[in-house]
mmCIF file of C-alpha atoms in Angstrom:
data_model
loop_
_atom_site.group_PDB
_atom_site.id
_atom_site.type_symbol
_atom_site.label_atom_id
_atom_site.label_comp_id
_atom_site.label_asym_id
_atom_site.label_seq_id
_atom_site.Cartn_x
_atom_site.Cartn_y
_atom_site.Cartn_z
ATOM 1 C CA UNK X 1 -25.990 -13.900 29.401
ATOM 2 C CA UNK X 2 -22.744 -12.785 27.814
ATOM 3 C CA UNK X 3 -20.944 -10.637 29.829
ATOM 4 C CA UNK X 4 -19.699 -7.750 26.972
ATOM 5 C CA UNK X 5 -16.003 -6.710 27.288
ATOM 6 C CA UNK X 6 -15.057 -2.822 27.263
ATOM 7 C CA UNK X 7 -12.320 -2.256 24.372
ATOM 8 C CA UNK X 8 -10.969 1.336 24.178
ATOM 9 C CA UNK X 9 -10.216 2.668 20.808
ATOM 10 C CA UNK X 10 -7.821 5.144 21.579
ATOM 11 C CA UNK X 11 -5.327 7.628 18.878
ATOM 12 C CA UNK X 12 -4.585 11.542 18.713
ATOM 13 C CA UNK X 13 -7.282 13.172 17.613
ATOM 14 C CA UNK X 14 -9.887 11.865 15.161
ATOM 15 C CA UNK X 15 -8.752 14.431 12.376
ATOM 16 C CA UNK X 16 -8.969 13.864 8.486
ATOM 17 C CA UNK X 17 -6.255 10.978 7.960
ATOM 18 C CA UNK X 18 -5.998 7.070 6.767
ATOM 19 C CA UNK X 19 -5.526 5.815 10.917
ATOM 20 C CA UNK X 20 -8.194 7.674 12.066
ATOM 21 C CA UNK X 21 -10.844 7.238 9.126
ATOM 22 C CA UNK X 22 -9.653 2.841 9.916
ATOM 23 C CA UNK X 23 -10.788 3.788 13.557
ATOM 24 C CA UNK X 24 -14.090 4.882 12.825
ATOM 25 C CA UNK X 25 -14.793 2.255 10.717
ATOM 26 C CA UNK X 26 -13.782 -0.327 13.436
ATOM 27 C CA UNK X 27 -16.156 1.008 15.804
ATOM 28 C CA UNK X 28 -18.795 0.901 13.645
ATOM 29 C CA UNK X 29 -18.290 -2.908 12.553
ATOM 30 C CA UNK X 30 -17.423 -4.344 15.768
ATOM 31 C CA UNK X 31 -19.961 -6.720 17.225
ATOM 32 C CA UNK X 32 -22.141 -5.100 19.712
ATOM 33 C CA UNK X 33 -23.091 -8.221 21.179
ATOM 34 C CA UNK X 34 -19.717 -8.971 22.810
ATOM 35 C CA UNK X 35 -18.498 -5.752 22.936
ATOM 36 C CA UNK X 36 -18.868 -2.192 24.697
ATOM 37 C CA UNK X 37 -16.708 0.167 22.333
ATOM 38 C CA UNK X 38 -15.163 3.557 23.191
ATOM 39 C CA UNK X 39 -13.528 6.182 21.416
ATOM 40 C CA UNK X 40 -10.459 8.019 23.150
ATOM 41 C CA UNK X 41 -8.821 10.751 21.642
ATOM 42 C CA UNK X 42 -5.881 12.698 23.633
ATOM 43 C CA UNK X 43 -4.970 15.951 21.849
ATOM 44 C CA UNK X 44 -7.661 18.575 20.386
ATOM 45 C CA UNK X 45 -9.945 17.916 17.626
ATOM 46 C CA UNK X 46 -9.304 20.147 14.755
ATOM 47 C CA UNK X 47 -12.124 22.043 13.555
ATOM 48 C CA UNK X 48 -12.744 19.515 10.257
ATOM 49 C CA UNK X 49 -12.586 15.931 12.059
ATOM 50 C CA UNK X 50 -14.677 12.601 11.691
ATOM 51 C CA UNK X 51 -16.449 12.588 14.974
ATOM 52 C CA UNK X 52 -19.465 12.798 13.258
ATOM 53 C CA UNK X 53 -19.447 9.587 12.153
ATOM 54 C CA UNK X 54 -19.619 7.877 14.774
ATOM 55 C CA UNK X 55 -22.924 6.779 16.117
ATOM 56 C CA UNK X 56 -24.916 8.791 19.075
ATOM 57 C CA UNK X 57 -24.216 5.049 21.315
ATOM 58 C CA UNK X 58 -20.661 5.634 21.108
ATOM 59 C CA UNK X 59 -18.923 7.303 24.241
ATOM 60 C CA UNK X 60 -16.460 9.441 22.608
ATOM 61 C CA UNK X 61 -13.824 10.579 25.606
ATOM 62 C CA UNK X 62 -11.431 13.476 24.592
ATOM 63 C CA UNK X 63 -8.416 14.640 26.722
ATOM 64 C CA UNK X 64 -6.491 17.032 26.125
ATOM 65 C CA UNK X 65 -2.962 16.246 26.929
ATOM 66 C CA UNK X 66 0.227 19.381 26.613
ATOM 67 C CA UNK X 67 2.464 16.385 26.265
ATOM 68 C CA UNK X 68 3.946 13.148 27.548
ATOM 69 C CA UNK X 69 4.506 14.582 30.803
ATOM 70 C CA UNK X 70 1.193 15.886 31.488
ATOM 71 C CA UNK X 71 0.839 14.587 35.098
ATOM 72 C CA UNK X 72 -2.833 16.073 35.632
ATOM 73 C CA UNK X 73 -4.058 14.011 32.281
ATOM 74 C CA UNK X 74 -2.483 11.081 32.706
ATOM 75 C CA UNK X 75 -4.147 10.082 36.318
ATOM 76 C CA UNK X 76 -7.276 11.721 34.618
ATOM 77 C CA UNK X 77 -6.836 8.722 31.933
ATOM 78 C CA UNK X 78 -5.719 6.254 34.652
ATOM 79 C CA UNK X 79 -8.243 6.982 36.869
ATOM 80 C CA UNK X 80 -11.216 6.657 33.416
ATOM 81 C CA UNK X 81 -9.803 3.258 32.635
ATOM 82 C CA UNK X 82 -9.896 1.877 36.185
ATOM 83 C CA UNK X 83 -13.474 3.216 36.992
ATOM 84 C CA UNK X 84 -14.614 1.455 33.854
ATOM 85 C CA UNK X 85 -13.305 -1.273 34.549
ATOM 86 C CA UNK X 86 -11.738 -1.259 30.493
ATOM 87 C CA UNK X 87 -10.928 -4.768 29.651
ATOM 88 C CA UNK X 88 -9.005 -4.095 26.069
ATOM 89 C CA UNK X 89 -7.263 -0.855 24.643
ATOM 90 C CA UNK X 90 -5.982 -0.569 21.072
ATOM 91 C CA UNK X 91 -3.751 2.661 20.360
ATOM 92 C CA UNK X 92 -2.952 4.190 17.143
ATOM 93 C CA UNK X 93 0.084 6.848 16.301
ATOM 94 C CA UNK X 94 3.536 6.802 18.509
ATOM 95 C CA UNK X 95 1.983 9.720 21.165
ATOM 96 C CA UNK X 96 -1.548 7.735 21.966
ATOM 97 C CA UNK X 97 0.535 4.678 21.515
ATOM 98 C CA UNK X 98 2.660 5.361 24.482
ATOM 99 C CA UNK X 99 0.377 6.948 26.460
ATOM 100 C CA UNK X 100 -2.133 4.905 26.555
ATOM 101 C CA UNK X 101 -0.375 1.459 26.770
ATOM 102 C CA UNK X 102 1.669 2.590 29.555
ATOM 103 C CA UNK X 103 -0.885 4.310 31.701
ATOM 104 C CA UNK X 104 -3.105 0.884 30.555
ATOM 105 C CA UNK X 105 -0.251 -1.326 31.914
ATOM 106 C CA UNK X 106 -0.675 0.593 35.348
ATOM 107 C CA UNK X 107 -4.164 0.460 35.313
ATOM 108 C CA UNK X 108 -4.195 -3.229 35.110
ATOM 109 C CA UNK X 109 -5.747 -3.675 31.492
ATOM 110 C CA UNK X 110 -5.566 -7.303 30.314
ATOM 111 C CA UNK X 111 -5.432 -7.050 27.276
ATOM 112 C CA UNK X 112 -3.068 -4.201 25.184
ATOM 113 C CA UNK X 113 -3.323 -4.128 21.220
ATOM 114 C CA UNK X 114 -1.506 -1.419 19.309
ATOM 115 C CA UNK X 115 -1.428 -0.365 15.994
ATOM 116 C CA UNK X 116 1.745 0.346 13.778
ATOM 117 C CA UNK X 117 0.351 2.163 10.376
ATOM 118 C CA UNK X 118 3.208 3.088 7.988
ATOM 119 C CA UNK X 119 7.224 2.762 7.779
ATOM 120 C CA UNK X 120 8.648 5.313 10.260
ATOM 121 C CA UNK X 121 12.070 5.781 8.875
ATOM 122 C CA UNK X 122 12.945 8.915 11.153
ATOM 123 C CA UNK X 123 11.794 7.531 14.303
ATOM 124 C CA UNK X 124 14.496 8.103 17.274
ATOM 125 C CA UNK X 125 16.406 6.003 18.775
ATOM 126 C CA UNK X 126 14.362 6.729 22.419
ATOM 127 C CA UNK X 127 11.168 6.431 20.292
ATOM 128 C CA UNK X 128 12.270 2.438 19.115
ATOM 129 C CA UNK X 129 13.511 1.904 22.807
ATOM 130 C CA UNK X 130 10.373 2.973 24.188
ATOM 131 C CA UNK X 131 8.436 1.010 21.420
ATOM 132 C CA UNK X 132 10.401 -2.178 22.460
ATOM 133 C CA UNK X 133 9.991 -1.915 26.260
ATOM 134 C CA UNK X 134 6.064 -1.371 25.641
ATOM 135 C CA UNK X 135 6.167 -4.384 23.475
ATOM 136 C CA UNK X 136 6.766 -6.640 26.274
ATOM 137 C CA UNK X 137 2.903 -5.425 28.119
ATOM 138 C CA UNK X 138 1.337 -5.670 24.306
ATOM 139 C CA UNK X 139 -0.093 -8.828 23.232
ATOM 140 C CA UNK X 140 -0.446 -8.229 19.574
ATOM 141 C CA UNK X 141 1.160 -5.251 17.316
ATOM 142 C CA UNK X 142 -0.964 -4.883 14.247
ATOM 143 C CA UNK X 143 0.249 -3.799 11.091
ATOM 144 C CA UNK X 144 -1.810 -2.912 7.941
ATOM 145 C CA UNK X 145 0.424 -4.422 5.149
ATOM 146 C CA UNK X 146 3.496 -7.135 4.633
ATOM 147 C CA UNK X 147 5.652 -4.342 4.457
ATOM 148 C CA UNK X 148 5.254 -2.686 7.546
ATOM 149 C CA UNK X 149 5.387 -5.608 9.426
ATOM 150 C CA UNK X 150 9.229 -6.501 8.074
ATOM 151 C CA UNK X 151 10.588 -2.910 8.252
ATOM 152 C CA UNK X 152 8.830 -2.488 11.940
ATOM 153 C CA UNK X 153 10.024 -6.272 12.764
ATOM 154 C CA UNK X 154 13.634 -5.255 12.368
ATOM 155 C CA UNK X 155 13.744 -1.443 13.091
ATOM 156 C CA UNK X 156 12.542 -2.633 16.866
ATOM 157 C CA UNK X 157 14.371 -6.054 16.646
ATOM 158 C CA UNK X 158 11.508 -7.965 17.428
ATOM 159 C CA UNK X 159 10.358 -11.301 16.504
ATOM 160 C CA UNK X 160 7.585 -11.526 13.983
ATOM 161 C CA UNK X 161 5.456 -13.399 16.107
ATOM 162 C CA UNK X 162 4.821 -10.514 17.767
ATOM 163 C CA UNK X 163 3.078 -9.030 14.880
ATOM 164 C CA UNK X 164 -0.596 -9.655 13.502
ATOM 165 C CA UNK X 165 -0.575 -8.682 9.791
ATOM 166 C CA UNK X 166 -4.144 -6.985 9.592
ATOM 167 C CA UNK X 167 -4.449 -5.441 6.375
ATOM 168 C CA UNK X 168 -6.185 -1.955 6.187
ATOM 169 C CA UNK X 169 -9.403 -2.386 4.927
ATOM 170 C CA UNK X 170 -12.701 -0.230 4.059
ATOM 171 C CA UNK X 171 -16.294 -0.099 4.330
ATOM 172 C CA UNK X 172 -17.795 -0.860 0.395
ATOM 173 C CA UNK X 173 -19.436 2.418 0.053
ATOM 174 C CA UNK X 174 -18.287 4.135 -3.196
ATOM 175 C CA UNK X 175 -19.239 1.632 -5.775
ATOM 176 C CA UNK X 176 -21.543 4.179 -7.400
ATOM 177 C CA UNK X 177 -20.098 6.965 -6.993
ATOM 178 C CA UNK X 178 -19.146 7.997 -10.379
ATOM 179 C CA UNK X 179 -22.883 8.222 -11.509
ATOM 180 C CA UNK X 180 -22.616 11.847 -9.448
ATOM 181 C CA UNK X 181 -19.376 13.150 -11.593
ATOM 182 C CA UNK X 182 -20.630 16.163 -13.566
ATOM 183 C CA UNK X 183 -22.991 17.153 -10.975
ATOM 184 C CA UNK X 184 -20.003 17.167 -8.461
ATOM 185 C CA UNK X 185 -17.768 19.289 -11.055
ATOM 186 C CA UNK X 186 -21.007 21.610 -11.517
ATOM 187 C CA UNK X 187 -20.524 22.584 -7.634
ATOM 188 C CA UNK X 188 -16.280 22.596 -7.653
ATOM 189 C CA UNK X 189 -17.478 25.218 -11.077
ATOM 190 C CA UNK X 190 -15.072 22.673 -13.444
ATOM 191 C CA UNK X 191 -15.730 22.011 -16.636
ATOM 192 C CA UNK X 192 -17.379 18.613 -17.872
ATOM 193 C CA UNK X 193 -15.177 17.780 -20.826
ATOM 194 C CA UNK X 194 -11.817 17.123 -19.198
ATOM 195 C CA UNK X 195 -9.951 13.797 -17.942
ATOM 196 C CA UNK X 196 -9.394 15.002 -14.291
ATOM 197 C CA UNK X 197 -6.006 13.528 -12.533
ATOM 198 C CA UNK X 198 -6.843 13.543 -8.692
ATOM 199 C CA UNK X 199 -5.018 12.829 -5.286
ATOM 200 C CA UNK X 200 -6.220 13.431 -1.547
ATOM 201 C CA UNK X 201 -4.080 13.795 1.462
ATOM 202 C CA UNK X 202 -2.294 16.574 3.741
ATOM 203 C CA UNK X 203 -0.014 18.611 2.067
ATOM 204 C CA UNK X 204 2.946 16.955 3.630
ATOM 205 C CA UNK X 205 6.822 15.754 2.047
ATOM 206 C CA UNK X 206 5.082 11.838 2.429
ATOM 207 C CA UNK X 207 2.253 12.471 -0.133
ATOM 208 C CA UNK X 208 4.521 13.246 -3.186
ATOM 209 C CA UNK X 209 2.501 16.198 -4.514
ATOM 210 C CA UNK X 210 5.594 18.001 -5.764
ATOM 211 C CA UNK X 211 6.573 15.204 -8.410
ATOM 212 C CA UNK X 212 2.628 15.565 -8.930
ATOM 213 C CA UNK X 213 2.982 18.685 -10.327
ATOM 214 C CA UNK X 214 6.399 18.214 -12.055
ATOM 215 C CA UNK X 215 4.472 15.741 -13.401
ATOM 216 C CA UNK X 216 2.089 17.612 -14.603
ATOM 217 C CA UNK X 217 4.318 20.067 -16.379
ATOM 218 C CA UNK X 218 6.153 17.354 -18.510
ATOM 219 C CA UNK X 219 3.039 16.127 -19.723
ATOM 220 C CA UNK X 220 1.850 20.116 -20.548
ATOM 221 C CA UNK X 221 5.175 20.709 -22.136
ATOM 222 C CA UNK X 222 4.729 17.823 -24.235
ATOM 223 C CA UNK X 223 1.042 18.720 -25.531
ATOM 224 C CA UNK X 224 -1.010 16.553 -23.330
ATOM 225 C CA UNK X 225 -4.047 19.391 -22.538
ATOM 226 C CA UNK X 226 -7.291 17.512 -21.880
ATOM 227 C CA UNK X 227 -6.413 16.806 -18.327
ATOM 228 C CA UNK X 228 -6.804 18.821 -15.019
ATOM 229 C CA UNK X 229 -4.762 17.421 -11.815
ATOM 230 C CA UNK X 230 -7.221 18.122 -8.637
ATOM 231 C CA UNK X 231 -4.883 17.617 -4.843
ATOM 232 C CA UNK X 232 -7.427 17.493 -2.042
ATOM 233 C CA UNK X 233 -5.780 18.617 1.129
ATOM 234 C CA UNK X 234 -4.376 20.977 3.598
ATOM 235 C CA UNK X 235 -1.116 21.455 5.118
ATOM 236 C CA UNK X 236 1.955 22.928 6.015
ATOM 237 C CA UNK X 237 2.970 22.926 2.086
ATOM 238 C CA UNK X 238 0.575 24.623 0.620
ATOM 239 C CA UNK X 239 2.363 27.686 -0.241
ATOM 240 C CA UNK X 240 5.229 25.722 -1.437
ATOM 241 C CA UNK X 241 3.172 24.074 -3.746
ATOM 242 C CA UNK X 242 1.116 26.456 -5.233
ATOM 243 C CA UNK X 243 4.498 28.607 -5.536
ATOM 244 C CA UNK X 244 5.813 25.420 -7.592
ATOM 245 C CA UNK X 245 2.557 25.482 -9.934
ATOM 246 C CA UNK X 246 2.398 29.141 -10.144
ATOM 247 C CA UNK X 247 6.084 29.159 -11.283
ATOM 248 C CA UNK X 248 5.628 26.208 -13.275
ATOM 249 C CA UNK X 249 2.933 28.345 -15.345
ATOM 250 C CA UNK X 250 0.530 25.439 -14.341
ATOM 251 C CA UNK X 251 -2.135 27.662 -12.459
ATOM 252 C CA UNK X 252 -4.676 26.596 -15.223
ATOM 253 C CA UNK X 253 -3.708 22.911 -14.852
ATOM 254 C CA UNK X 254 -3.197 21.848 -11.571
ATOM 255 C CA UNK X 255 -5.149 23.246 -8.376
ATOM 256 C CA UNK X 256 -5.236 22.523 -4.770
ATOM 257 C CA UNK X 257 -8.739 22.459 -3.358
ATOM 258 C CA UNK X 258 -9.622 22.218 0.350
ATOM 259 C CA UNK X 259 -10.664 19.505 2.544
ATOM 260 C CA UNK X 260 -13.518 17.505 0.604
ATOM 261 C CA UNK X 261 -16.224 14.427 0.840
ATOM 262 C CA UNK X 262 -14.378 11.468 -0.044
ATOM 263 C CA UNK X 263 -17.229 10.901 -2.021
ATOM 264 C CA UNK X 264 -16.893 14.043 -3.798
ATOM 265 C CA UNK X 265 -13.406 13.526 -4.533
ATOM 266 C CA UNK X 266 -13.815 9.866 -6.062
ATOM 267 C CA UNK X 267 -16.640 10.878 -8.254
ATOM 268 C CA UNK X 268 -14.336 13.520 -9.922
ATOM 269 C CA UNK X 269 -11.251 11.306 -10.393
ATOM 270 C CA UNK X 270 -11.190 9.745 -13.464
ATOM 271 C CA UNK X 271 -7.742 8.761 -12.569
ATOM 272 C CA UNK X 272 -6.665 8.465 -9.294
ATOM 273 C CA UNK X 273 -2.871 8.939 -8.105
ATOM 274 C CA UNK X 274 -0.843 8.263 -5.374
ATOM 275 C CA UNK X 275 2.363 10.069 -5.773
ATOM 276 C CA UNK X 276 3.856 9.082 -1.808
ATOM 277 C CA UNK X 277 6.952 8.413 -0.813
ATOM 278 C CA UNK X 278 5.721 5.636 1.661
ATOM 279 C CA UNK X 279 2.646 4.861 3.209
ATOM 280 C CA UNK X 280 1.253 1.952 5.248
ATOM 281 C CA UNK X 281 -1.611 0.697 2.839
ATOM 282 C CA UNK X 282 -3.465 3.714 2.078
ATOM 283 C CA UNK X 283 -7.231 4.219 2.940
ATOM 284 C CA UNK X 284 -7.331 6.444 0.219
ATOM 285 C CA UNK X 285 -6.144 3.857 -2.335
ATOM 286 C CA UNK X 286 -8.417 1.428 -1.576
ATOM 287 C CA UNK X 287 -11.433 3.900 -1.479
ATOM 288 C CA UNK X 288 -9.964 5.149 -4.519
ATOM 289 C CA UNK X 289 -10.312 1.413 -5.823
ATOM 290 C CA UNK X 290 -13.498 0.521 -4.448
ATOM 291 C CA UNK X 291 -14.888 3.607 -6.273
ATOM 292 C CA UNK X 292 -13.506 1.975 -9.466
ATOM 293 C CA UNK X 293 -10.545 4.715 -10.237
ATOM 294 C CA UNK X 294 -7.700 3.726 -12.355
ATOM 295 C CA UNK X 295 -4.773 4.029 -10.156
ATOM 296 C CA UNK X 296 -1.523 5.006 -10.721
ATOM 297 C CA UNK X 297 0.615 4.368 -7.358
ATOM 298 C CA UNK X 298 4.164 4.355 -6.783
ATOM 299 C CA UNK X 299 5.638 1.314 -5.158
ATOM 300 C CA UNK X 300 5.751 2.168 -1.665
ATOM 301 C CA UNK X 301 5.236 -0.009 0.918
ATOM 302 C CA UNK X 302 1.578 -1.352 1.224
ATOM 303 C CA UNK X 303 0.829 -0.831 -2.499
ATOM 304 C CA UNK X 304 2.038 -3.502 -3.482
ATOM 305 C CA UNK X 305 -0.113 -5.693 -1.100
ATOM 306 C CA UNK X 306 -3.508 -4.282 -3.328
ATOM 307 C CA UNK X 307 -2.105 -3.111 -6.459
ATOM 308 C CA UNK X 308 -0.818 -5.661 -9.682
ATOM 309 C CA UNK X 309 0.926 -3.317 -12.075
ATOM 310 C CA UNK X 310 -1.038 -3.512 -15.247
ATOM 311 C CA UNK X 311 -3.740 -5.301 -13.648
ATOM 312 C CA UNK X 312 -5.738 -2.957 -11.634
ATOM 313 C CA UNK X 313 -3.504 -0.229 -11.525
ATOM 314 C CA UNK X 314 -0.406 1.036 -12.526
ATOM 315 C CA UNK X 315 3.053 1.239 -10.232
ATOM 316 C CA UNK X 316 5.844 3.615 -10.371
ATOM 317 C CA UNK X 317 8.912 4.209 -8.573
ATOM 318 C CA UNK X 318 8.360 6.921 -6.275
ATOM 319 C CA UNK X 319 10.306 10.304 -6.547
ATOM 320 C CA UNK X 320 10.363 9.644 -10.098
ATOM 321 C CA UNK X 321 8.050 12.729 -11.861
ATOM 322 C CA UNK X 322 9.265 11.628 -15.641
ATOM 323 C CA UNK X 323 7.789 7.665 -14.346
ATOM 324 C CA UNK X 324 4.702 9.470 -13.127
ATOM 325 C CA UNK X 325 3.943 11.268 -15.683
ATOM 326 C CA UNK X 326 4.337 8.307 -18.512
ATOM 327 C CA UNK X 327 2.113 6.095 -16.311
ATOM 328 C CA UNK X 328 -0.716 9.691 -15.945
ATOM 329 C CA UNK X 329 0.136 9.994 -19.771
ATOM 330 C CA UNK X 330 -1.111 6.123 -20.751
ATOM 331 C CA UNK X 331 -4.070 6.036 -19.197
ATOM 332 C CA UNK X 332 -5.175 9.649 -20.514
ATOM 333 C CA UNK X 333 -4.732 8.628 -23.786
ATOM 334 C CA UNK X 334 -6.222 4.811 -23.048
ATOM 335 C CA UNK X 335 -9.522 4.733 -22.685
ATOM 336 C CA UNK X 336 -10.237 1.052 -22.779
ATOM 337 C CA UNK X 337 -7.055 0.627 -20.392
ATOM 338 C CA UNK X 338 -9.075 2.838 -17.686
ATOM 339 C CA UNK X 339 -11.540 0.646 -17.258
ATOM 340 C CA UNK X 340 -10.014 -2.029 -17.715
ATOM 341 C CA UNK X 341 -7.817 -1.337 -14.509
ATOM 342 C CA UNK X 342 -11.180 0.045 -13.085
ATOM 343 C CA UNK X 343 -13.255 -2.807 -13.338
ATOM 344 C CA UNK X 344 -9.911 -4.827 -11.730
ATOM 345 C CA UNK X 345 -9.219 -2.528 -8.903
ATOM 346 C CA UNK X 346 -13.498 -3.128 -8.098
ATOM 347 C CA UNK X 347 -12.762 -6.689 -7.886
ATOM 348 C CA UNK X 348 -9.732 -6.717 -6.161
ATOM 349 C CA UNK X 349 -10.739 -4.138 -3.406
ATOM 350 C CA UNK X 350 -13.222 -6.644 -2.438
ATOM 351 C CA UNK X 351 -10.385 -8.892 -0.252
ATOM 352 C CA UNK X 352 -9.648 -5.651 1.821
ATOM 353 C CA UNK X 353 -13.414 -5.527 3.735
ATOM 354 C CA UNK X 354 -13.500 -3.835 7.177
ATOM 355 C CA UNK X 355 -15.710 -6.982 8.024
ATOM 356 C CA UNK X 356 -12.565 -9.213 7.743
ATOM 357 C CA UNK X 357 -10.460 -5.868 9.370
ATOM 358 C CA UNK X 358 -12.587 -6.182 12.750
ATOM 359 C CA UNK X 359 -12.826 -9.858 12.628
ATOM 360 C CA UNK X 360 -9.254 -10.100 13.508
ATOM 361 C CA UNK X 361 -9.015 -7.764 16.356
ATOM 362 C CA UNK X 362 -12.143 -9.208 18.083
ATOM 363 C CA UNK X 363 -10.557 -12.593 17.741
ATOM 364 C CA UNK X 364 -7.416 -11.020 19.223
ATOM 365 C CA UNK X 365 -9.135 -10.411 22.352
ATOM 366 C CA UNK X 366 -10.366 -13.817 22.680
ATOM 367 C CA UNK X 367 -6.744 -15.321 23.074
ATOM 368 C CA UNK X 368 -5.430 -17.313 25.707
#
């Protein structure tokens, strides 16, 4: 009888975001037969969060740690991973990822995976030091695109070899999705006749909503009217950037709507757009894709690990509102071009399957 080894998937909280909706999905794919899985998160859940989704046999742990110095948490942690006698822990985001790896190291884990998720260009110069010095107790960093893995590579001054390129991957779940469009508009009380221009993600600097909306208002200044843009979020900008539409005069044109379904949102989009300033590969894009969106994406890293410009999508240069708003302008006006990049970004989504995703980290736990 195989004896199943107890992996720990451990990152802050499992709120609405790209790492945490990756997480889930790796729980739910990994092979029950060889391993026990847990979910770890260390801060509070917010009150929207995907805990739900994960199955009734998963042990779902939550701590809540008041920072890196929590003494009371940490042996609380320590004491959880030695009692279960944890054989693997994988951490996600810079807090779990030091937390966990160094109480894990103590604890006398074997085997210490982490996971690197974007291009941090602000991190600290104690945050790359402490990176580096946890790197030596990690077998494997993983990294979700070609990108990440050079910029991270160099920013810590480590060799490659320390890196597993893992690209971010989904669950095939949207594939039909668009069949539910004008009932989903019926409930969000939009009209039926309109080519809607959507994005999802906080309301953060990273996403690129602003040049969204600039966007938006070149392309309403130069006559373009059948179109709607639709951002999906919440955040610390949203008064900033309903001040920008309301002073654009775009209140009519471009709305922010709360929190939704993914499902929801990709059965509205008739043309999906990722306006960030960088990303790791975006979960959203590749949903997006595998809902059979035309994409326009600026070229950022990750993107261009998924996206052929002019062959299932289109790419921009980020920052760049006029760019945007050309590329948004095209496809309104193309409608053979839309699905032509839709039926490509179907077929091309198919190489990014969370079945190859979790296939790689189980065989990372099977090294020598």
């Amino acid at each position: 009888m195989i004896k199943k080894k107890k992996i720990v998937f451990a990152i802050n909280n499992l709120g609405i975001g790209g790492a945490e909706n990756l997480l889930v999905e790796q729980v739910k794919n990994i092979n029950l037969n060889y391993f026990t899985p847990y979910v770890l998160t260390l801060l509070p859940q917010p009150e929207i969060n995907l805990g739900g989704r994960l199955s009734e046999n998963i042990s779902l742990i939550e701590f809540k740690f008041r920072g890196f110095l929590d003494i009371k948490n940490l042996i609380k942690l320590w004491s959880f991973l030695r009692r279960e006698k944890i054989d693997i822990v994988l951490t996600n985001l810079f807090f779990t990822n030091v937390i966990v790896r160094f109480v894990a190291i103590l604890a006398g884990v074997r085997v210490i995976l982490s996971y690197e998720h974007s291009v941090y260009q602000d991190k600290k110069k104690w945050q790359i030091w402490t990176d580096k010095f946890l790197a030596l107790f990690t077998r494997k960093i993983i990294v979700g695109s070609t990108e990440v893995l050079t910029f991270t590579a160099e920013q810590e001054n480590l060799s490659v070899d320390k890196f597993c390129l893992n690209f971010n991957s989904i669950s095939s779940k949207f594939s039909h999705i668009k069949t539910d469009r004008n009932d989903v508009l019926k409930t969000f009380g939009l009209p039926l006749d309109c080519i809607y221009v959507v994005t999802a993600g906080r309301f953060i600097e990273q996403k690129g909503h602003i040049f969204l909306i600039e966007a938006a208002k070149l392309l309403h200044d130069q006559g373009v009217t059948n179109f709607q843009v639709l951002i999906f979020g919440q955040g610390v900008l949203k008064d900033k950037l309903q001040h920008k539409i309301s002073l654009s005069k775009l209140d009519s044109v471009v709305k922010l709507i709360d929190i939704s379904p993914m499902s929801k949102i990709l059965a509205v989009s008739d043309i999906f757009v990722m306006p960030s300033l960088w990303e790791g590969l975006s979960i959203a894009l590749l949903e997006a894709m595998d809902a059979g969106c035309p994409i326009v994406a600026t070229r950022v890293s990750g993107t261009s690990d998924v996206v052929e410009n002019n062959k299932n999508g289109l790419l921009v240069q980020p920052k760049n509102a006029l760019a945007l708003a050309e590329g948004i302008k095209e496809l309104i006006q193309d409608k053979d071009k839309r699905l032509l990049l839709s039926k490509a970004a179907k077929e091309r989504v198919k190489s990014f399957s969370i079945e190859k995703n979790i296939k790689v980290i189980e065989k990372l736990t099977f090294m020598d």
